[in-house]
Coordinates of C-alpha atoms and ligand atoms in Angstrom, one line a residue:
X1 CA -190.9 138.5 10.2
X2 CA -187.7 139.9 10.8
X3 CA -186.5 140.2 14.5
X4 CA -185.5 143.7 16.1
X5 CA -181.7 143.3 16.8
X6 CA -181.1 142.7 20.4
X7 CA -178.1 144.6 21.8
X8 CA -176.3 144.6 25.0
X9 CA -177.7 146.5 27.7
X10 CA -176.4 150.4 27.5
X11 CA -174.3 149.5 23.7
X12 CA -175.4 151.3 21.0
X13 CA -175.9 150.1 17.8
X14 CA -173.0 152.2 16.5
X15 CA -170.8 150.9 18.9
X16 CA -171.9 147.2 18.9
X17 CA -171.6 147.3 15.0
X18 CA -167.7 148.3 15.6
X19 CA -167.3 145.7 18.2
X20 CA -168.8 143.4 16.0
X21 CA -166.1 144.9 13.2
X22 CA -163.2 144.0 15.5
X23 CA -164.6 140.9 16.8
X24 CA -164.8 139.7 12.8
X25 CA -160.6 140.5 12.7
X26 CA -159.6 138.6 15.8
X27 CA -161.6 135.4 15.2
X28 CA -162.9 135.8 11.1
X29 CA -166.1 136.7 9.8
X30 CA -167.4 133.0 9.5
X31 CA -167.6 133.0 13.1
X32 CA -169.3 136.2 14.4
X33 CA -172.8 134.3 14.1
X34 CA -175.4 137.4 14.8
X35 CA -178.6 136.7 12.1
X36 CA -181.4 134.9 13.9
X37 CA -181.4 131.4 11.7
X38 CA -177.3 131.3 12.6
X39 CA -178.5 132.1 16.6
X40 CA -182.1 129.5 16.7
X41 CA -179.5 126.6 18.1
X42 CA -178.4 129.0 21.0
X43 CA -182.0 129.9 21.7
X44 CA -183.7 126.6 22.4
X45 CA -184.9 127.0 26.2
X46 CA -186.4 124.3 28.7
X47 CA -186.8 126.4 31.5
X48 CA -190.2 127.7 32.6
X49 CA -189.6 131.1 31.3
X50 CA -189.3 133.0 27.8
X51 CA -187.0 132.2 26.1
X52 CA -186.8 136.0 24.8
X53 CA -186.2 137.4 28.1
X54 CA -182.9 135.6 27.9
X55 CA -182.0 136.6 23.5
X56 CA -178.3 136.6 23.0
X57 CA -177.2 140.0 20.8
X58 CA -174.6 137.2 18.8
X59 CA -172.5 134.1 19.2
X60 CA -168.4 134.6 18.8
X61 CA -166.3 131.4 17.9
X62 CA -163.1 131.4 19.3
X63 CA -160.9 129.0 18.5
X64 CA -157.6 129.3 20.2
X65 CA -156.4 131.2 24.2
X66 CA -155.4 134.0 21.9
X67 CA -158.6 134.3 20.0
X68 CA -160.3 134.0 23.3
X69 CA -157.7 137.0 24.3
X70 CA -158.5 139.0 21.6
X71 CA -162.2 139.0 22.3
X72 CA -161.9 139.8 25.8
X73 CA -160.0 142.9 24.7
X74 CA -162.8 144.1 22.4
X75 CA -165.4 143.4 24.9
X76 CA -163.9 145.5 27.7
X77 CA -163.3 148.4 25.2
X78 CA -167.2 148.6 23.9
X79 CA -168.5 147.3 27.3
X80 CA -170.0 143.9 25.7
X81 CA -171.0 141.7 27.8
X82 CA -169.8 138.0 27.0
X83 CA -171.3 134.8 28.6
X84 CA -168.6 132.0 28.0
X85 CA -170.3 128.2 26.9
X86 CA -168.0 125.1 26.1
X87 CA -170.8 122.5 24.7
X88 CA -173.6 124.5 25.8
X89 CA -176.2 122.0 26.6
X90 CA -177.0 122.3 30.5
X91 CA -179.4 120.7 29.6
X92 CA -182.8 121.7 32.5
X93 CA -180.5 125.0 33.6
X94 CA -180.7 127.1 30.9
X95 CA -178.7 125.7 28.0
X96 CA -176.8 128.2 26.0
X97 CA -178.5 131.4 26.2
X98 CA -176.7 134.0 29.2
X99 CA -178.4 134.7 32.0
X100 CA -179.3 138.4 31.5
X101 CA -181.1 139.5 27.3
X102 CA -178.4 140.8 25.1
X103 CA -175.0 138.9 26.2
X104 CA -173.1 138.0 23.5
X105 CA -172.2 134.0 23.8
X106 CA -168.5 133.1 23.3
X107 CA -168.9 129.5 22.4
X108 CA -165.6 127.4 22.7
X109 CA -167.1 124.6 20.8
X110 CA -164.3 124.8 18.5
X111 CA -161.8 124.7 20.6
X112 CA -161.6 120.9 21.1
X113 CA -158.2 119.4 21.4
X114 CA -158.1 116.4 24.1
X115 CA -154.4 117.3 25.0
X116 CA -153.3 114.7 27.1
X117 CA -154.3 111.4 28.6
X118 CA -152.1 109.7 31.0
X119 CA -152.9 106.1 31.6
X120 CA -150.5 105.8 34.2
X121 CA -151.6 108.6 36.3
X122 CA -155.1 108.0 35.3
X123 CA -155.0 111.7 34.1
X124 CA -156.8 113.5 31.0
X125 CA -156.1 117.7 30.0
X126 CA -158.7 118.5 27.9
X127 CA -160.3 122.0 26.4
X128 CA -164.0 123.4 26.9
X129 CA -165.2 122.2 23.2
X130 CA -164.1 118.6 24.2
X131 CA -167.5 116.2 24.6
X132 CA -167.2 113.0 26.5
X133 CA -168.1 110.8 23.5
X134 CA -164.9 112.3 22.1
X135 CA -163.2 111.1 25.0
X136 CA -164.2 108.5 25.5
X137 CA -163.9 107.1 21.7
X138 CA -160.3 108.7 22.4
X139 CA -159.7 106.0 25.3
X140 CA -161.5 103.4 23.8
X141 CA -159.3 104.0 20.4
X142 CA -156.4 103.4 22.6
X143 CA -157.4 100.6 24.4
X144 CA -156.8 102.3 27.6
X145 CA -157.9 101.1 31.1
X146 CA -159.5 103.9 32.2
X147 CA -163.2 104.9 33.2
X148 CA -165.0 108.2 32.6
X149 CA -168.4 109.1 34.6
X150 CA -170.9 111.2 33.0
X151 CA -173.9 113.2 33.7
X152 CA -177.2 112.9 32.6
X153 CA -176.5 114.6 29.5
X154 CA -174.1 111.8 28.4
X155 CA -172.2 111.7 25.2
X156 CA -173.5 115.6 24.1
X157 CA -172.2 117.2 26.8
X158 CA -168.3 118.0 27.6
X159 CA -166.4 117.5 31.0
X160 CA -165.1 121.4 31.2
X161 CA -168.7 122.9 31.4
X162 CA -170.4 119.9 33.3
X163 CA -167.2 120.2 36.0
X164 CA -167.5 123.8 36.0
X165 CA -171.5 123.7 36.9
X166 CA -169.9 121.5 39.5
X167 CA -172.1 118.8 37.8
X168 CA -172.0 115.0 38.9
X169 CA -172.4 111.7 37.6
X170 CA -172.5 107.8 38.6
X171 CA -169.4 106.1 39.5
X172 CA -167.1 106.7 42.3
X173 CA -165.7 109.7 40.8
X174 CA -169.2 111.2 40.4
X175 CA -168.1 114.9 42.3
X176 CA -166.8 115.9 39.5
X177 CA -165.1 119.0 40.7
X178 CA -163.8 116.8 43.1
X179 CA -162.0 115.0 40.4
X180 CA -160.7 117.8 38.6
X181 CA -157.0 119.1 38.9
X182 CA -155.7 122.1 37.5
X183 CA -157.5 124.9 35.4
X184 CA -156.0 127.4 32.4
X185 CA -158.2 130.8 33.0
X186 CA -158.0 133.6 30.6
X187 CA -158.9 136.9 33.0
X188 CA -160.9 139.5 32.1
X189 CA -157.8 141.6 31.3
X190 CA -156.3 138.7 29.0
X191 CA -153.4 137.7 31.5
X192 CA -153.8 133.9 31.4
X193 CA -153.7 131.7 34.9
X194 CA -152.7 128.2 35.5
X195 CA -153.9 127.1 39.0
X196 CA -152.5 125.0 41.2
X197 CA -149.0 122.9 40.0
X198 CA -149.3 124.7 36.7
X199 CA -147.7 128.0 37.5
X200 CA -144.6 126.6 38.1
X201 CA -142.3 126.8 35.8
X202 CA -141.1 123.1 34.3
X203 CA -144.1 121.6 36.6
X204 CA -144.4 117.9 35.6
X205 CA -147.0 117.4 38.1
X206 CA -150.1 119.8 37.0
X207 CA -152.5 117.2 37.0
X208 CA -151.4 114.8 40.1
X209 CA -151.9 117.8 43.0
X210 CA -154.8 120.0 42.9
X211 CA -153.7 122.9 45.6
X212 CA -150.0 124.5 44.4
X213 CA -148.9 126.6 47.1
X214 CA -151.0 129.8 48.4
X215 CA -154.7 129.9 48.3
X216 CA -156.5 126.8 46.2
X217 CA -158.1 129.2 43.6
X218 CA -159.7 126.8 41.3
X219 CA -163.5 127.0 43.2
X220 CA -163.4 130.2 42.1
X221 CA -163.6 129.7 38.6
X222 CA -166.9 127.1 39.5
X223 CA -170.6 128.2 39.2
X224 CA -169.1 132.0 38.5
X225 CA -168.2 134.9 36.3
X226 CA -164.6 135.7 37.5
X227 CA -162.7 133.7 34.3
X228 CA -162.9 132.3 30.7
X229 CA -161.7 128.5 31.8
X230 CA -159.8 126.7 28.5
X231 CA -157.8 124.0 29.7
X232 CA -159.1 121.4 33.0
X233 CA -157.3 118.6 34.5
X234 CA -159.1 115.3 34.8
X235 CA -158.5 112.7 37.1
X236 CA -160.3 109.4 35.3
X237 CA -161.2 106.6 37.2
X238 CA -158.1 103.1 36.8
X239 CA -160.9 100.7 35.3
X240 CA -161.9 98.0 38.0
X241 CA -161.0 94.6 37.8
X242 CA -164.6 94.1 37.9
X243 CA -168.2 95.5 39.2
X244 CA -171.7 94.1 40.3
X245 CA -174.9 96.4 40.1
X246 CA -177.0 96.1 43.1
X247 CA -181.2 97.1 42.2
X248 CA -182.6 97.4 45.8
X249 CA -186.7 98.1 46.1
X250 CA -188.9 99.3 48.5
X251 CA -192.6 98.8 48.1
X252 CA -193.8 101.5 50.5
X253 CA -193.4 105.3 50.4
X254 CA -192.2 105.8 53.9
X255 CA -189.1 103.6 53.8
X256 CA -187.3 106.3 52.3
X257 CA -186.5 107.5 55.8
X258 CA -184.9 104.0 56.1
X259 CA -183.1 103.8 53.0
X260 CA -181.1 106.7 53.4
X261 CA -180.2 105.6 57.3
X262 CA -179.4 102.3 55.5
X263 CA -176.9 104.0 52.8
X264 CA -175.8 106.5 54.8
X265 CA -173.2 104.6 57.3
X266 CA -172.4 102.1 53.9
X267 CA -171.5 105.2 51.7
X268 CA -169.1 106.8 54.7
X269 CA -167.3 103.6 55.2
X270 CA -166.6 103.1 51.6
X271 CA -168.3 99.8 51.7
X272 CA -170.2 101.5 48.6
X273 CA -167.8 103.9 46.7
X274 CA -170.6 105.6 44.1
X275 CA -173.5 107.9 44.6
X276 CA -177.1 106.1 45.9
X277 CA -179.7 107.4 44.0
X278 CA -183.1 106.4 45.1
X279 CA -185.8 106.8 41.9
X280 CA -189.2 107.2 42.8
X281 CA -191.9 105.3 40.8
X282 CA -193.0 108.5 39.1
X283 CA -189.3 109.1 38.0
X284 CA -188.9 105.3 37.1
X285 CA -191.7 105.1 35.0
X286 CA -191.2 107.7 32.6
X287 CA -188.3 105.1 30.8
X288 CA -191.2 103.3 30.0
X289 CA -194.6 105.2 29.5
X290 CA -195.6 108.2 28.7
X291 CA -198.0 110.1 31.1
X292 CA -200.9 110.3 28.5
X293 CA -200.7 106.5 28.1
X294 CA -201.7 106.4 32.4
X295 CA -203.7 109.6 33.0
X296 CA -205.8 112.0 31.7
X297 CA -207.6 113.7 34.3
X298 CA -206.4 116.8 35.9
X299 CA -203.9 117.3 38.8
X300 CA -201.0 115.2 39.4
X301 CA -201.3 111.5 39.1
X302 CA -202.8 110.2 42.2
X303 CA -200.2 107.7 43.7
X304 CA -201.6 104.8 43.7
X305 CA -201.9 105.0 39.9
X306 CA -198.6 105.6 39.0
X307 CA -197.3 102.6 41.7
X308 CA -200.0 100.2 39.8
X309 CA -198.6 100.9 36.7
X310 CA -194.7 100.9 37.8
X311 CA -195.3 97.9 39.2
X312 CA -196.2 96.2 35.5
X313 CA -193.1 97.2 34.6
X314 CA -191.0 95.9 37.5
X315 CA -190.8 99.4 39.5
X316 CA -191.4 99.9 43.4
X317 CA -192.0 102.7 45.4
X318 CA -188.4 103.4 45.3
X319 CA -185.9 101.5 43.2
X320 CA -182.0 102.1 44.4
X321 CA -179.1 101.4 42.1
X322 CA -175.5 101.8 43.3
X323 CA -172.4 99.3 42.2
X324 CA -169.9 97.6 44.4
X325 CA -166.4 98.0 42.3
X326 CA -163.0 95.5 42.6
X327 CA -161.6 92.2 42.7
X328 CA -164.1 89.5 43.2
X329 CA -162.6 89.0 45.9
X330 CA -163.4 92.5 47.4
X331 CA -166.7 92.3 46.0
X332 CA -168.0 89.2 47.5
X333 CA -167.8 90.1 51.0
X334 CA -169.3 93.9 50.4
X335 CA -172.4 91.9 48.6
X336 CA -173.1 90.2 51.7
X337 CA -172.8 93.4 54.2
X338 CA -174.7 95.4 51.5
X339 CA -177.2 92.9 51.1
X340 CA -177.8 92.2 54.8
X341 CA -178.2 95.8 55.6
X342 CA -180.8 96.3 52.8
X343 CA -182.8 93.2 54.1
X344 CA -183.1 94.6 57.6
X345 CA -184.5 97.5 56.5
X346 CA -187.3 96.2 54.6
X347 CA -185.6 96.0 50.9
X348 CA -185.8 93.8 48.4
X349 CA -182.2 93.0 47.0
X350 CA -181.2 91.8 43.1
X351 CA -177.7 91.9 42.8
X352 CA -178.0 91.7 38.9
X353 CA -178.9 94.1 37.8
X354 CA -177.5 96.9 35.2
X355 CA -177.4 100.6 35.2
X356 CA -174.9 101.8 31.9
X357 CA -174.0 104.8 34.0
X358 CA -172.6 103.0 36.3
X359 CA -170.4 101.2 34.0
X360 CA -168.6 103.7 31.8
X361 CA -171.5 103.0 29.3
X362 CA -172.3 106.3 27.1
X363 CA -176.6 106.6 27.6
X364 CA -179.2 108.8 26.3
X365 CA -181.3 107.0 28.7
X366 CA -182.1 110.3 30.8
X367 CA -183.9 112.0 27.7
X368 CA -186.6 109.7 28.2
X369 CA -188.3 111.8 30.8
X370 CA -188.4 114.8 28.4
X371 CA -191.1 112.2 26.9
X372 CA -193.6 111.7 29.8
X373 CA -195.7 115.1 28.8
X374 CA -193.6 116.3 25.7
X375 CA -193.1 119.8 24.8
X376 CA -189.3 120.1 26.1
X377 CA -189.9 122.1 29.5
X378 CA -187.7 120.7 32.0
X379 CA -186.4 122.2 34.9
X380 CA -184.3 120.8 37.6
X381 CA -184.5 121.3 41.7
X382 CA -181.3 119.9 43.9
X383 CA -182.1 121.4 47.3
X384 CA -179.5 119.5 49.7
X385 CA -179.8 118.1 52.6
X386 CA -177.5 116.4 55.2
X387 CA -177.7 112.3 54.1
X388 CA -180.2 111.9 57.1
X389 CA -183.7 110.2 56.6
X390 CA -185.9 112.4 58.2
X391 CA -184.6 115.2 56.2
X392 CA -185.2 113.2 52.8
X393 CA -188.7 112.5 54.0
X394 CA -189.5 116.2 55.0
X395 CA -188.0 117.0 51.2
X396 CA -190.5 115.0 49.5
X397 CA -193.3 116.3 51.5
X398 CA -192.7 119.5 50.6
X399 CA -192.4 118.7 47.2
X400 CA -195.1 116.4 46.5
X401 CA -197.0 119.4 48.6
X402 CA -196.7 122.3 45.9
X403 CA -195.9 120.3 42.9
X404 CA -199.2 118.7 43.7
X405 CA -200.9 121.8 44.2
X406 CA -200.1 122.9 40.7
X407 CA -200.8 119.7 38.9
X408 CA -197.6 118.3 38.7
X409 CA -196.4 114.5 39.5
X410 CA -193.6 114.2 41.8
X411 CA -190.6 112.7 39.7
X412 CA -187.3 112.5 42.5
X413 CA -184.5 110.6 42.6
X414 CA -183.3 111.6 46.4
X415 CA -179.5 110.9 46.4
X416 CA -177.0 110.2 48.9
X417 CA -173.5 111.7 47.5
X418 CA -171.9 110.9 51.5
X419 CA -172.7 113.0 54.2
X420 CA -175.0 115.3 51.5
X421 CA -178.2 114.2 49.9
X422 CA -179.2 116.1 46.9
X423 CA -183.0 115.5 46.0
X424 CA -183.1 115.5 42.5
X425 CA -186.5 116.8 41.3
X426 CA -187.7 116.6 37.7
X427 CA -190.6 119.5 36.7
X428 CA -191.6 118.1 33.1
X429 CA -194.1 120.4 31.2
X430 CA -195.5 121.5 27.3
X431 CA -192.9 124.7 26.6
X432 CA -195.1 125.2 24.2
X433 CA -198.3 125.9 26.0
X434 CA -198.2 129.2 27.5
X435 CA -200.5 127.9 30.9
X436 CA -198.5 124.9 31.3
X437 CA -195.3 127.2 31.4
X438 CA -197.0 129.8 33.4
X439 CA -198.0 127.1 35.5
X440 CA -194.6 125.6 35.7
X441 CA -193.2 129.2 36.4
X442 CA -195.1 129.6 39.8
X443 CA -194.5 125.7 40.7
X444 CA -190.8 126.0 40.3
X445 CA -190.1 129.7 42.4
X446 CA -193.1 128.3 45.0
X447 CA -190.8 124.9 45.7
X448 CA -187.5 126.4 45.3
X449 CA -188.5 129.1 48.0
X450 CA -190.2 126.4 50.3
X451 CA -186.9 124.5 50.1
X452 CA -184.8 127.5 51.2
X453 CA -187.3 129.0 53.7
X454 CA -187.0 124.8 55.6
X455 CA -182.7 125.8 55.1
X456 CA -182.4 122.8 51.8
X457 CA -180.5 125.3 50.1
X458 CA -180.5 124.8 46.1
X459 CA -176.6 123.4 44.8
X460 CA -177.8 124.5 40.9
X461 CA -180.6 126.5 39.5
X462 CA -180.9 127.8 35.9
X463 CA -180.2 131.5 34.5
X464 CA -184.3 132.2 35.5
X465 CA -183.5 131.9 39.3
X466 CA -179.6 132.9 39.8
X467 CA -179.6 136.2 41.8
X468 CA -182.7 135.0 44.1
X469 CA -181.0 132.1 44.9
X470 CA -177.6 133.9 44.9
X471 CA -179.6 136.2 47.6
X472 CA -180.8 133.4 49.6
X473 CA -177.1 132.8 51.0
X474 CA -176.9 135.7 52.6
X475 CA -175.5 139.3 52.2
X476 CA -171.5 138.8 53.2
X477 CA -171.6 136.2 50.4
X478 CA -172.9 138.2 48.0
X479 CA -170.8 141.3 49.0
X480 CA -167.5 138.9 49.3
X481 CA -168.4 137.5 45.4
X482 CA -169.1 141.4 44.1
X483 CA -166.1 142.4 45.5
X484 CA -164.1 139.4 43.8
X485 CA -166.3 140.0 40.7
X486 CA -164.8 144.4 40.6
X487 CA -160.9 142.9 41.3
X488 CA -160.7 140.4 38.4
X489 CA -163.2 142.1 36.0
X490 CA -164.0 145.3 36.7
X491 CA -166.0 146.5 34.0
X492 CA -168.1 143.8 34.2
X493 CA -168.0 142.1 30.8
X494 CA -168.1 138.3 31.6
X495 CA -171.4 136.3 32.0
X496 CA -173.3 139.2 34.0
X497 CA -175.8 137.6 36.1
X498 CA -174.3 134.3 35.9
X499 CA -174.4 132.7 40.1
X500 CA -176.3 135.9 40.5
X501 CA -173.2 137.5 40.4
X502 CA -172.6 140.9 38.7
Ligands
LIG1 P1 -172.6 121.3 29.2 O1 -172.8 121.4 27.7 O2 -171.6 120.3 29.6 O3 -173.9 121.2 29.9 P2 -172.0 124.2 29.1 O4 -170.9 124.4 28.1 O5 -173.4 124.5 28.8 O6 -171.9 122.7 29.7 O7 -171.5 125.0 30.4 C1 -172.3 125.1 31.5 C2 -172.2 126.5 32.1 O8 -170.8 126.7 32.6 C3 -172.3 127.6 31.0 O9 -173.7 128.0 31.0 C4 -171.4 128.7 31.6 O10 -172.1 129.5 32.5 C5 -170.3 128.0 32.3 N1 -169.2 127.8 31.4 C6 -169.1 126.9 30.4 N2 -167.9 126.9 29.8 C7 -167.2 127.9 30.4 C8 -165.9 128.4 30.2 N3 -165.0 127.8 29.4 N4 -165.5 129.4 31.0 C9 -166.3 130.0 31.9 N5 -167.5 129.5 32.1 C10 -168.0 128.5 31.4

């Protein structure tokens, strides 16, 4: 059955048809994509809501800044909304479609020119269409000594889009806004920005100092609506001489509390330079089983279960993973601190172990989860805390509280990033059963709003939650972001809705 033609909120069909007209001259025909079989990619949702509330009216291909110019011009003359995507996979947030029904997706996939690595400032440029598999095949091409860290969405996704989600990885460089320097923004109006060193006329140092002079603008350009980014600055990890992966596993639930006063000091004095994740046995296990295989009854797994059946596999209450990096030299000293540290407080400690990424290894691994119930609902929760124990703890109780309540198992990987812990929570569900996404629906707004009435405020949230968490920061901050929002775009025409900002 045909679908009804979504449009853009207040855009007649008459009008839309011309935009589309105009659109077709600045970027060719082939690549206005507005029939639903051309659109299904865009449309595939994991978040615990229809996917319909969210249809785009049509995709646009740009493939070039002055494509990208040329759209924005049509879309501030009809008033059409465009919600900018470079791979479009955030993957668990929302994945391509906009954040509001009837946005029309500018997809940058094509623009995907790696323009510059440096190998001796350990420096990339790349555009949004540019996935890390592509860079890294470029570096490995090249036999370069240089490391890249990706997020869970490994090869498929792209550095631009993850870095501008302010998305994070596995290695020392796992912040990785933190380790970006230097954006190209096309404005609302079509003037283009370079931010920091890139400005400046004859600038040879774009991608060696982040802040230029004057206000650092680039944050602004993060988890927002204000800019079209096409070019970002990379800084890429100087391959280490060598590494050693450190498994450390706690067989009771409450020495979480312990584990994070353990990593806490070890992280801050750089003893260990990458993230500490701490994987639960629920989260553990589904590399290995599927939930079917261990339970059938209703409710969430009762603990003791899932522990029996981690434990067959090698799994522990929690299992931490984190890698010391350098000479052996540097290494052997940090193995001992490390490992007397994690003795004290209960741990178990294997110093061989292997985590690929970690390593600069490109890994699907993470899709396994979408296997423990099947169905492809995922959503993801990062409330953060301060890196203290007894915060950690008090996450998982509320967690394991309502996700219990509503029959789901409790899949965390709490996180220490420094002095912030991010509690990574996984809610797994059938999309494709209308009571298990109901269910998932209320699970997911009843956790995320007992995180933020205990002050865990979320760091991420998918195109179903934006403005109520957006909200839950406060007034001025909304205010300060509208008023932002009206000075660089004021007619509103990029990514309404997106960070809840319109
Ligand atoms: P990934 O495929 O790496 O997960 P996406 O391309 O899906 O990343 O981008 C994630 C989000 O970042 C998008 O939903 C969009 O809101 C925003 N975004 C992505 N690319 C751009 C861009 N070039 N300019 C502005 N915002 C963007």
């Amino acid at each position: 059955m045909p679908r009804r033609a979504v449009l853009p909120a207040g855009v007649s069909s008459a009008s839309f048809a011309r935009a589309l007209a105009q659109l077709s001259k600045v970027v060719g025909s082939g690549h206005v994509l507005t029939d639903r079989e051309a659109l299904l990619p865009y449309e595939k949702l994991m978040l615990a809501a229809p996917a319909d509330e969210y249809a785009p009216s049509g995709a646009i291909l740009a493939a070039t800044v002055e494509q990208v110019q040329g759209v924005l011009a049509v879309c501030n003359k009809y008033r059409v909304p465009l919600w900018p995507i470079s791979t479009g996979r955030n993957f668990g947030y929302g994945g391509a479609l906009p954040a509001t029904r009837g946005q029309l997706i500018l997809d940058l996939k094509r623009m995907d020119r790696i323009l510059d690595v440096d190998p001796v400032l350990s420096t990339a440029l790349v555009e949004p269409g540019v996935t890390y598999q592509q860079l890294h095949d470029h570096i490995a091409e090249r036999n370069l000594p240089l490391w890249l860290d990706f997020p869970g969405g490994g090869p498929l996704v792209g550095p631009l889009g993850n870095t501008l989600e302010r998305g994070t990885g596995s290695t020392p460089y796992a912040d990785h806004f933190a380790h970006a320097c230097g954006m190209e923004v096309v404005l609302a109006d079509g003037r283009i920005l370079r931010t920091g060193m890139g400005s400046l006329p004859g600038t040879h140092s774009w991608q060696a100092y982040r802040y230029g002079y004057g206000p650092h603008l680039d944050g602004l350009f993060t988890q927002s609506n204000f800019a079209v980014v096409t070019k970002l600055g990379l800084w890429l990890m100087p391959a280490p001489a060598s590494y050693r992966t450190i498994l450390v596993q706690y067989s009771d639930d409450s020495a979480l509390e312990r584990a994070v006063d353990t990593i806490r000091p070890l992280r801050l004095a750089g003893t260990i330079a990458n993230p500490c994740a701490l994987s639960n046995a629920g989260l553990a296990l589904t590399a290995y089983m599927r939930r079917a295989e261990l339970y059938q009854n209703g409710g969430a797994i009762p603990d003791n279960v899932v522990l029996a059946a981690a434990r067959q596999h090698g799994i522990d209450a929690w299992n931490l993973t984190f890698t010391l990096y350098g000479t052996v030299e540097q290494i052997a000293p940090n193995l001992e601190i490390v490992t007397r540290a994690f003795e004290m407080s209960g741990g178990r400690v294997d110093p061989d172990y292997h985590d690929p990424s970690q390593v600069n290894e490109l890994n699907l691994e993470a899709f396994r989860l979408l296997d423990w119930v099947g169905g492809g609902g995922l959503v993801w929760l990062d409330p953060v805390s301060a890196a203290r124990g007894a915060d950690a703890a008090r996450q998982r109780d509320i967690a394991r509280s309502v996700l219990g309540r509503h029959g789901f198992d409790y899949l965390a990987a709490p996180t220490v990033y420094g002095r912030d812990l991010h509690h990574l929570i996984a809610l797994v569900f059938d999309h494709g059963d209308p009571q298990a996404l109901q269910r998932a629906r209320t699970a997911f707004r009843e956790l995320a709003a007992a995180f933020l009435h205990n002050g865990y405020g979320l760091c991420r949230t998918g195109i179903d939650y934006m403005t109520a968490l957006a909200n839950a920061y406060g007034d001025v901050n909304v205010a300060v972001n509208r008023a932002i929002k009206h000075a660089l775009d004021p007619n509103g025409i990029l990514a309404p809705g997106k960070a809840g900002i319109r």
